[in-house]
C-alpha cells in the first residue's frame, strides 16, 4: 500500500455518535479512501439502470465476445470513438447505434450483443451492475501498490468479467468457503458475554450487550493491515496464515462492501479467533485512542459506556482472546434449554479481573462448575431440592449486585465488598506487573514499580530498602498492584515456582491510610484467581508477627501443605517471621466468593420460608390444663411429630451402629475416604456433592445427623455419586449396589424405615 491515502488499516473512526463505523472502503483507491467508492458506484448503477436499452447494450457489448458468424475472436466491442480508459458510465455518448462497427473486429455492436436481445430488464441490470464493479476493480488494480492486495483485486476483476461473458453469478473459486473458523467471532463474543456477565442484573447485562454489539460492528468495518504491513510490525507471526485470512477478508467481506455483485459476508460471522487475535491488540489501542480524542463529541448517553465501560470490556475480552484455554472458543459452549446461551460459571463483573501488563499470558482456568443443563440428567437423592424450585427462587431474590451500595456496606457485609464495588466502578484497578529484560520498559509500569517499592518500604520498615528494591525490580518477581487514582496504594510481590508447585509471597502491604478497608482481602483474592489461572495452587509466605492475623483471615495457616522438599532452598527464610501456607481451591472464584455466599444464603432463606409456608398449620391451643390436667405426654400435643422427638442419643447410637456395620462391609472399601483428585480425573467436575464414609463419621460425631433423613441422604449420595461417575460394569459400581442393599437392610432392621 503506497501512502495509505485510501485504505487506512485500522479504525473506521468512532464518529460523533459514538463508535459508529464509517463507510467501508477498499484498498487505497479513490482519493479520500475508497469509502466513497461504495456510494459512487451505487449512484452510477442507478443512473445506468434508468438509461435506454441501446445504451445498456452498448455498455454490455464492451464485455461481450463477438457473435458474428465465423470464428471472430473479438472479446469485446470497441467504439470508434473510445472514451477515456477506463470506460466511464457517465460518459454521455449522444446516440448509441447498434450498427456501429467495432474498432477491433469491424463487426457491429449488434453482433456482440445478440445473446442479450431477449433477456429481461432485471437480468440486464444485474449484468450492468457487474460491469460497473468490474470497472471499479479495474481502477483499484491500477491504483493499488500493495502487491498482495493488487493481486486479489485482479483475480476478482477477472472473475467478474468472466461472469458477464458467461452471464452467470460470480462465484469465488476458493478452495475453502466461509465460515473459515468456528466458533465465529460473533459467537465467541456472545459466549464471552454469557460467560462473564450472565450473573449481572438485566440492566447491566443490557449495557454489556450494547458494548458487544458495538465491538462486533467495529470489526465488520475494520480495515485489516496488508500482509506486508503486518510483517513489518509483527515478527515471528504466522505470515502465511495471516495472508490467507487477509485474502479471504478482501474477497468475502471488504470488496463486496462496494462491489455488491459479489456475495458479502460479515467478518464477525465467517472468521473466528485466529483473525481476531491478529487484529485485537492494534484495534483495541486505536479504538481507545479515538474514544479519548473524540470524547467531547460523544453524546452524553454514550460517554460512560464508551469511556468507562468499553475499556474494561476490551481488557476482559482480550484476556479471553489470547488465552489458550478460554471456554468461549469451545464449540461445546452450550446453548441452554431455554434457547439462549448459558453461563459455565458465574463470571466476574466488568472490572473484576486483574489485567496483566507483563508479557506472560497465562492459561485461563477451565470451567469448573457443571453445566446447569446437566442437572436434569443427574440422579436425584432423597432430600434434593428440585432444580426448578431453585430456579424459581433465584428469580425472586434480589441480585446482590443490584442492591443499593449503602446496604451492601452494612455491618454484615463481607470485608471485601467495598473494594469489589470500587473496582466495578473503576475507582481502583488491579494489575500484575513486573520488570522485564525482554521488553522495552514501559514508563507507566516503571512508575508503578517505584510506587510499590515506596509502599513496601514504608509498611515494612524492618526490611532493608535496597532489598525491597532488588526484589520488586527483579524480573523473576511480579507484583499484583492496587492502583487508585493512578497511584499505587498497595500490592503483593510474589515469585512463582511452577516446577515446585507453589508461589512465595514476598511482600504484602497496603498504604497506611487505606488499610482495613478490604483492599488487602481483595488483593489476596485477585492473587488467588491469578494463580488458579496459572495452575499454581499453593502460597507460602513468611508472615510478619503483626500480619499473622491478616493472613489467617485470608485462609493461611501454619500447617504447611507443600512438602518441605519442594520449598527448602527455594523460599527465602526470614528471621522472626512465621512460615504460613494457603492451599487454593480451583473451583472457587475468589473475588466473587463472598457475593456467591451471600446469594446462596438468600436462596436458602427463601427456600426455608417456602417450606415453612407449606407446613405451617395452626392448631387450637390446649384446653386440658384449664380442666385440671397437670401433665400430658409431649407426643400428644397436636402438630408435634413423634419421629422427630426420638431421643437424640438413641438416634445417635442407632446411626453409629449402622455406620459401623456399613464401614465393616466387604464392599465398603471404595467409599471409606473422599475421592482423590489424582485417582479420579475430573471427579469434582462431575460430582457436585461428594460424600464418603469418613466424612459421614465426622458428621455423626459432631451430631450433625439430627434426623435419620439427613443420614440416609448422605449415604444415598455415596451410592448415587458412584453410579454417576463409574460405568455399570466397573467394580465400584457393583460395590455401590451391594453396599446399598446392605445399608437398607440395616436401616430396616433398626426400624428407621418400614420393613
Ligand atoms: N493483624 C490482624 N488482623 C489484621 C491485620 C493485622 N495486622 N491487618 C488487617 N487485619 C484484618 C482486618 O481487620 C480484616 O479483618 P476483618 O475482615 O475481620 O475485619 C482483615 O484482616 C482484612 O483486612 P483488609 O482491610 O482486607 O486488609 P488491609 O487492606 O488492611 O491490608 C495488610 C492488610 C496488607 C496486612 C495491611 O494491614 C498492611 O499493609 N500492614 C502493614 C504491612 C504488613 O504487615 N504486611 C504484611 C507483612 S508480611 C509479608 O509481607 C509477607
PDB file of N, CA, C and O in Angstrom, residues 159-208:
ATOM      1  N   UNK A 159     -12.659 -12.546 -12.403  1.00  0.00           N
ATOM      2  CA  UNK A 159     -13.825 -13.353 -12.053  1.00  0.00           C
ATOM      3  C   UNK A 159     -15.120 -12.673 -12.510  1.00  0.00           C
ATOM      4  O   UNK A 159     -16.006 -13.305 -13.098  1.00  0.00           O
ATOM      5  N   UNK A 160     -15.205 -11.371 -12.236  1.00  0.00           N
ATOM      6  CA  UNK A 160     -16.429 -10.659 -12.591  1.00  0.00           C
ATOM      7  C   UNK A 160     -16.583 -10.558 -14.117  1.00  0.00           C
ATOM      8  O   UNK A 160     -17.677 -10.679 -14.654  1.00  0.00           O
ATOM      9  N   UNK A 161     -15.464 -10.342 -14.799  1.00  0.00           N
ATOM     10  CA  UNK A 161     -15.527 -10.268 -16.269  1.00  0.00           C
ATOM     11  C   UNK A 161     -16.056 -11.578 -16.827  1.00  0.00           C
ATOM     12  O   UNK A 161     -16.926 -11.603 -17.696  1.00  0.00           O
ATOM     13  N   UNK A 162     -15.525 -12.652 -16.270  1.00  0.00           N
ATOM     14  CA  UNK A 162     -15.931 -13.974 -16.752  1.00  0.00           C
ATOM     15  C   UNK A 162     -17.433 -14.182 -16.538  1.00  0.00           C
ATOM     16  O   UNK A 162     -18.128 -14.722 -17.394  1.00  0.00           O
ATOM     17  N   UNK A 163     -17.902 -13.715 -15.396  1.00  0.00           N
ATOM     18  CA  UNK A 163     -19.319 -13.953 -15.123  1.00  0.00           C
ATOM     19  C   UNK A 163     -20.220 -13.114 -16.033  1.00  0.00           C
ATOM     20  O   UNK A 163     -21.346 -13.494 -16.302  1.00  0.00           O
ATOM     21  N   UNK A 164     -19.699 -11.972 -16.554  1.00  0.00           N
ATOM     22  CA  UNK A 164     -20.501 -11.207 -17.523  1.00  0.00           C
ATOM     23  C   UNK A 164     -20.578 -12.004 -18.828  1.00  0.00           C
ATOM     24  O   UNK A 164     -21.644 -12.189 -19.407  1.00  0.00           O
ATOM     25  N   UNK A 165     -19.421 -12.473 -19.264  1.00  0.00           N
ATOM     26  CA  UNK A 165     -19.371 -13.217 -20.524  1.00  0.00           C
ATOM     27  C   UNK A 165     -20.273 -14.445 -20.444  1.00  0.00           C
ATOM     28  O   UNK A 165     -21.039 -14.747 -21.345  1.00  0.00           O
ATOM     29  N   UNK A 166     -20.179 -15.119 -19.297  1.00  0.00           N
ATOM     30  CA  UNK A 166     -20.956 -16.363 -19.157  1.00  0.00           C
ATOM     31  C   UNK A 166     -22.371 -16.120 -18.665  1.00  0.00           C
ATOM     32  O   UNK A 166     -23.142 -17.046 -18.497  1.00  0.00           O
ATOM     33  N   UNK A 167     -22.667 -14.869 -18.395  1.00  0.00           N
ATOM     34  CA  UNK A 167     -23.971 -14.465 -17.854  1.00  0.00           C
ATOM     35  C   UNK A 167     -24.328 -15.266 -16.591  1.00  0.00           C
ATOM     36  O   UNK A 167     -25.488 -15.593 -16.347  1.00  0.00           O
ATOM     37  N   UNK A 168     -23.310 -15.551 -15.832  1.00  0.00           N
ATOM     38  CA  UNK A 168     -23.555 -16.335 -14.611  1.00  0.00           C
ATOM     39  C   UNK A 168     -23.404 -15.485 -13.368  1.00  0.00           C
ATOM     40  O   UNK A 168     -23.205 -14.265 -13.447  1.00  0.00           O
ATOM     41  N   UNK A 169     -23.506 -16.153 -12.226  1.00  0.00           N
ATOM     42  CA  UNK A 169     -23.328 -15.455 -10.954  1.00  0.00           C
ATOM     43  C   UNK A 169     -21.853 -15.541 -10.580  1.00  0.00           C
ATOM     44  O   UNK A 169     -21.243 -16.604 -10.723  1.00  0.00           O
ATOM     45  N   UNK A 170     -21.291 -14.427 -10.110  1.00  0.00           N
ATOM     46  CA  UNK A 170     -19.876 -14.501  -9.732  1.00  0.00           C
ATOM     47  C   UNK A 170     -19.694 -15.458  -8.556  1.00  0.00           C
ATOM     48  O   UNK A 170     -20.277 -15.255  -7.497  1.00  0.00           O
ATOM     49  N   UNK A 171     -18.943 -16.519  -8.796  1.00  0.00           N
ATOM     50  CA  UNK A 171     -18.704 -17.492  -7.723  1.00  0.00           C
ATOM     51  C   UNK A 171     -17.215 -17.559  -7.479  1.00  0.00           C
ATOM     52  O   UNK A 171     -16.447 -17.863  -8.393  1.00  0.00           O
ATOM     53  N   UNK A 172     -16.836 -17.308  -6.239  1.00  0.00           N
ATOM     54  CA  UNK A 172     -15.419 -17.379  -5.919  1.00  0.00           C
ATOM     55  C   UNK A 172     -14.987 -18.831  -5.920  1.00  0.00           C
ATOM     56  O   UNK A 172     -15.654 -19.683  -5.328  1.00  0.00           O
ATOM     57  N   UNK A 173     -13.892 -19.062  -6.615  1.00  0.00           N
ATOM     58  CA  UNK A 173     -13.471 -20.455  -6.721  1.00  0.00           C
ATOM     59  C   UNK A 173     -12.441 -20.796  -5.656  1.00  0.00           C
ATOM     60  O   UNK A 173     -11.435 -21.438  -5.922  1.00  0.00           O
ATOM     61  N   UNK A 174     -12.667 -20.302  -4.502  1.00  0.00           N
ATOM     62  CA  UNK A 174     -11.713 -20.572  -3.423  1.00  0.00           C
ATOM     63  C   UNK A 174     -11.827 -22.034  -3.019  1.00  0.00           C
ATOM     64  O   UNK A 174     -12.884 -22.638  -3.162  1.00  0.00           O
ATOM     65  N   UNK A 175     -10.696 -22.550  -2.549  1.00  0.00           N
ATOM     66  CA  UNK A 175     -10.734 -23.951  -2.140  1.00  0.00           C
ATOM     67  C   UNK A 175     -11.629 -24.142  -0.923  1.00  0.00           C
ATOM     68  O   UNK A 175     -12.336 -25.113  -0.784  1.00  0.00           O
ATOM     69  N   UNK A 176     -11.576 -23.188  -0.050  1.00  0.00           N
ATOM     70  CA  UNK A 176     -12.445 -23.284   1.124  1.00  0.00           C
ATOM     71  C   UNK A 176     -13.479 -22.160   1.079  1.00  0.00           C
ATOM     72  O   UNK A 176     -13.242 -21.108   0.520  1.00  0.00           O
ATOM     73  N   UNK A 177     -14.591 -22.419   1.629  1.00  0.00           N
ATOM     74  CA  UNK A 177     -15.628 -21.394   1.595  1.00  0.00           C
ATOM     75  C   UNK A 177     -16.021 -21.037   3.031  1.00  0.00           C
ATOM     76  O   UNK A 177     -15.763 -21.786   3.960  1.00  0.00           O
ATOM     77  N   UNK A 178     -16.644 -19.872   3.198  1.00  0.00           N
ATOM     78  CA  UNK A 178     -16.972 -19.442   4.560  1.00  0.00           C
ATOM     79  C   UNK A 178     -18.003 -20.372   5.209  1.00  0.00           C
ATOM     80  O   UNK A 178     -18.780 -20.968   4.474  1.00  0.00           O
ATOM     81  N   UNK A 179     -18.027 -20.511   6.513  1.00  0.00           N
ATOM     82  CA  UNK A 179     -17.159 -19.865   7.501  1.00  0.00           C
ATOM     83  C   UNK A 179     -15.774 -20.528   7.547  1.00  0.00           C
ATOM     84  O   UNK A 179     -15.656 -21.724   7.331  1.00  0.00           O
ATOM     85  N   UNK A 180     -14.773 -19.725   7.898  1.00  0.00           N
ATOM     86  CA  UNK A 180     -13.410 -20.234   7.880  1.00  0.00           C
ATOM     87  C   UNK A 180     -12.956 -20.758   9.239  1.00  0.00           C
ATOM     88  O   UNK A 180     -11.948 -21.425   9.346  1.00  0.00           O
ATOM     89  N   UNK A 181     -13.675 -20.386  10.254  1.00  0.00           N
ATOM     90  CA  UNK A 181     -13.314 -20.888  11.592  1.00  0.00           C
ATOM     91  C   UNK A 181     -14.562 -20.890  12.463  1.00  0.00           C
ATOM     92  O   UNK A 181     -15.405 -19.999  12.341  1.00  0.00           O
ATOM     93  N   UNK A 182     -14.631 -21.898  13.314  1.00  0.00           N
ATOM     94  CA  UNK A 182     -15.767 -21.963  14.235  1.00  0.00           C
ATOM     95  C   UNK A 182     -15.268 -22.127  15.657  1.00  0.00           C
ATOM     96  O   UNK A 182     -14.309 -22.850  15.862  1.00  0.00           O
ATOM     97  N   UNK A 183     -15.872 -21.535  16.648  1.00  0.00           N
ATOM     98  CA  UNK A 183     -16.989 -20.624  16.511  1.00  0.00           C
ATOM     99  C   UNK A 183     -16.545 -19.305  15.896  1.00  0.00           C
ATOM    100  O   UNK A 183     -15.365 -18.956  15.950  1.00  0.00           O
ATOM    101  N   UNK A 184     -17.483 -18.601  15.348  1.00  0.00           N
ATOM    102  CA  UNK A 184     -17.185 -17.320  14.720  1.00  0.00           C
ATOM    103  C   UNK A 184     -16.856 -16.287  15.801  1.00  0.00           C
ATOM    104  O   UNK A 184     -17.105 -16.507  16.986  1.00  0.00           O
ATOM    105  N   UNK A 185     -16.309 -15.158  15.346  1.00  0.00           N
ATOM    106  CA  UNK A 185     -16.007 -14.082  16.299  1.00  0.00           C
ATOM    107  C   UNK A 185     -17.306 -13.690  17.013  1.00  0.00           C
ATOM    108  O   UNK A 185     -17.341 -13.513  18.233  1.00  0.00           O
ATOM    109  N   UNK A 186     -18.365 -13.595  16.247  1.00  0.00           N
ATOM    110  CA  UNK A 186     -19.647 -13.188  16.837  1.00  0.00           C
ATOM    111  C   UNK A 186     -20.081 -14.167  17.932  1.00  0.00           C
ATOM    112  O   UNK A 186     -20.472 -13.771  19.023  1.00  0.00           O
ATOM    113  N   UNK A 187     -19.948 -15.447  17.624  1.00  0.00           N
ATOM    114  CA  UNK A 187     -20.333 -16.456  18.601  1.00  0.00           C
ATOM    115  C   UNK A 187     -19.435 -16.380  19.832  1.00  0.00           C
ATOM    116  O   UNK A 187     -19.895 -16.456  20.961  1.00  0.00           O
ATOM    117  N   UNK A 188     -18.131 -16.213  19.577  1.00  0.00           N
ATOM    118  CA  UNK A 188     -17.179 -16.134  20.685  1.00  0.00           C
ATOM    119  C   UNK A 188     -17.484 -14.958  21.599  1.00  0.00           C
ATOM    120  O   UNK A 188     -17.477 -15.097  22.826  1.00  0.00           O
ATOM    121  N   UNK A 189     -17.785 -13.815  21.003  1.00  0.00           N
ATOM    122  CA  UNK A 189     -18.076 -12.623  21.822  1.00  0.00           C
ATOM    123  C   UNK A 189     -19.388 -12.835  22.588  1.00  0.00           C
ATOM    124  O   UNK A 189     -19.515 -12.473  23.757  1.00  0.00           O
ATOM    125  N   UNK A 190     -20.314 -13.455  21.908  1.00  0.00           N
ATOM    126  CA  UNK A 190     -21.573 -13.811  22.564  1.00  0.00           C
ATOM    127  C   UNK A 190     -21.337 -14.700  23.777  1.00  0.00           C
ATOM    128  O   UNK A 190     -21.882 -14.480  24.862  1.00  0.00           O
ATOM    129  N   UNK A 191     -20.509 -15.719  23.559  1.00  0.00           N
ATOM    130  CA  UNK A 191     -20.175 -16.635  24.649  1.00  0.00           C
ATOM    131  C   UNK A 191     -19.482 -15.891  25.780  1.00  0.00           C
ATOM    132  O   UNK A 191     -19.722 -16.156  26.961  1.00  0.00           O
ATOM    133  N   UNK A 192     -18.627 -14.962  25.385  1.00  0.00           N
ATOM    134  CA  UNK A 192     -17.891 -14.171  26.384  1.00  0.00           C
ATOM    135  C   UNK A 192     -18.881 -13.406  27.278  1.00  0.00           C
ATOM    136  O   UNK A 192     -18.756 -13.402  28.502  1.00  0.00           O
ATOM    137  N   UNK A 193     -19.864 -12.815  26.653  1.00  0.00           N
ATOM    138  CA  UNK A 193     -20.866 -12.053  27.421  1.00  0.00           C
ATOM    139  C   UNK A 193     -21.588 -12.992  28.392  1.00  0.00           C
ATOM    140  O   UNK A 193     -21.778 -12.688  29.567  1.00  0.00           O
ATOM    141  N   UNK A 194     -21.933 -14.167  27.880  1.00  0.00           N
ATOM    142  CA  UNK A 194     -22.637 -15.121  28.745  1.00  0.00           C
ATOM    143  C   UNK A 194     -21.733 -15.608  29.871  1.00  0.00           C
ATOM    144  O   UNK A 194     -22.142 -15.729  31.015  1.00  0.00           O
ATOM    145  N   UNK A 195     -20.492 -15.879  29.496  1.00  0.00           N
ATOM    146  CA  UNK A 195     -19.529 -16.465  30.424  1.00  0.00           C
ATOM    147  C   UNK A 195     -19.216 -15.525  31.582  1.00  0.00           C
ATOM    148  O   UNK A 195     -19.168 -15.910  32.735  1.00  0.00           O
ATOM    149  N   UNK A 196     -19.048 -14.254  31.229  1.00  0.00           N
ATOM    150  CA  UNK A 196     -18.568 -13.321  32.233  1.00  0.00           C
ATOM    151  C   UNK A 196     -19.667 -12.501  32.901  1.00  0.00           C
ATOM    152  O   UNK A 196     -19.477 -11.983  33.992  1.00  0.00           O
ATOM    153  N   UNK A 197     -20.765 -12.303  32.215  1.00  0.00           N
ATOM    154  CA  UNK A 197     -21.701 -11.303  32.725  1.00  0.00           C
ATOM    155  C   UNK A 197     -23.112 -11.814  32.984  1.00  0.00           C
ATOM    156  O   UNK A 197     -23.988 -11.034  33.304  1.00  0.00           O
ATOM    157  N   UNK A 198     -23.312 -13.099  32.810  1.00  0.00           N
ATOM    158  CA  UNK A 198     -24.693 -13.559  32.905  1.00  0.00           C
ATOM    159  C   UNK A 198     -25.256 -13.399  34.307  1.00  0.00           C
ATOM    160  O   UNK A 198     -26.457 -13.420  34.497  1.00  0.00           O
ATOM    161  N   UNK A 199     -24.362 -13.239  35.279  1.00  0.00           N
ATOM    162  CA  UNK A 199     -24.858 -13.105  36.643  1.00  0.00           C
ATOM    163  C   UNK A 199     -25.332 -11.681  36.938  1.00  0.00           C
ATOM    164  O   UNK A 199     -25.925 -11.429  37.972  1.00  0.00           O
ATOM    165  N   UNK A 200     -25.061 -10.763  36.041  1.00  0.00           N
ATOM    166  CA  UNK A 200     -25.417  -9.372  36.324  1.00  0.00           C
ATOM    167  C   UNK A 200     -26.918  -9.159  36.186  1.00  0.00           C
ATOM    168  O   UNK A 200     -27.578  -9.868  35.437  1.00  0.00           O
ATOM    169  N   UNK A 201     -27.426  -8.158  36.874  1.00  0.00           N
ATOM    170  CA  UNK A 201     -28.841  -7.835  36.675  1.00  0.00           C
ATOM    171  C   UNK A 201     -29.071  -7.415  35.220  1.00  0.00           C
ATOM    172  O   UNK A 201     -28.132  -6.953  34.552  1.00  0.00           O
ATOM    173  N   UNK A 202     -30.336  -7.547  34.792  1.00  0.00           N
ATOM    174  CA  UNK A 202     -30.577  -7.404  33.355  1.00  0.00           C
ATOM    175  C   UNK A 202     -30.159  -6.045  32.804  1.00  0.00           C
ATOM    176  O   UNK A 202     -29.712  -5.950  31.670  1.00  0.00           O
ATOM    177  N   UNK A 203     -30.256  -4.989  33.616  1.00  0.00           N
ATOM    178  CA  UNK A 203     -29.930  -3.674  33.085  1.00  0.00           C
ATOM    179  C   UNK A 203     -28.425  -3.604  32.750  1.00  0.00           C
ATOM    180  O   UNK A 203     -28.033  -3.136  31.689  1.00  0.00           O
ATOM    181  N   UNK A 204     -27.630  -4.108  33.677  1.00  0.00           N
ATOM    182  CA  UNK A 204     -26.178  -4.085  33.435  1.00  0.00           C
ATOM    183  C   UNK A 204     -25.818  -5.008  32.278  1.00  0.00           C
ATOM    184  O   UNK A 204     -24.931  -4.726  31.479  1.00  0.00           O
ATOM    185  N   UNK A 205     -26.557  -6.123  32.221  1.00  0.00           N
ATOM    186  CA  UNK A 205     -26.280  -7.069  31.143  1.00  0.00           C
ATOM    187  C   UNK A 205     -26.575  -6.428  29.787  1.00  0.00           C
ATOM    188  O   UNK A 205     -25.885  -6.633  28.807  1.00  0.00           O
ATOM    189  N   UNK A 206     -27.620  -5.618  29.792  1.00  0.00           N
ATOM    190  CA  UNK A 206     -28.002  -4.907  28.586  1.00  0.00           C
ATOM    191  C   UNK A 206     -26.856  -4.013  28.105  1.00  0.00           C
ATOM    192  O   UNK A 206     -26.536  -3.955  26.926  1.00  0.00           O
ATOM    193  N   UNK A 207     -26.250  -3.327  29.089  1.00  0.00           N
ATOM    194  CA  UNK A 207     -25.121  -2.444  28.759  1.00  0.00           C
ATOM    195  C   UNK A 207     -24.002  -3.248  28.118  1.00  0.00           C
ATOM    196  O   UNK A 207     -23.402  -2.850  27.125  1.00  0.00           O
ATOM    197  N   UNK A 208     -23.733  -4.394  28.707  1.00  0.00           N
ATOM    198  CA  UNK A 208     -22.654  -5.227  28.187  1.00  0.00           C
ATOM    199  C   UNK A 208     -22.985  -5.678  26.765  1.00  0.00           C
ATOM    200  O   UNK A 208     -22.118  -5.697  25.888  1.00  0.00           O
TER     201      UNK A 208
END
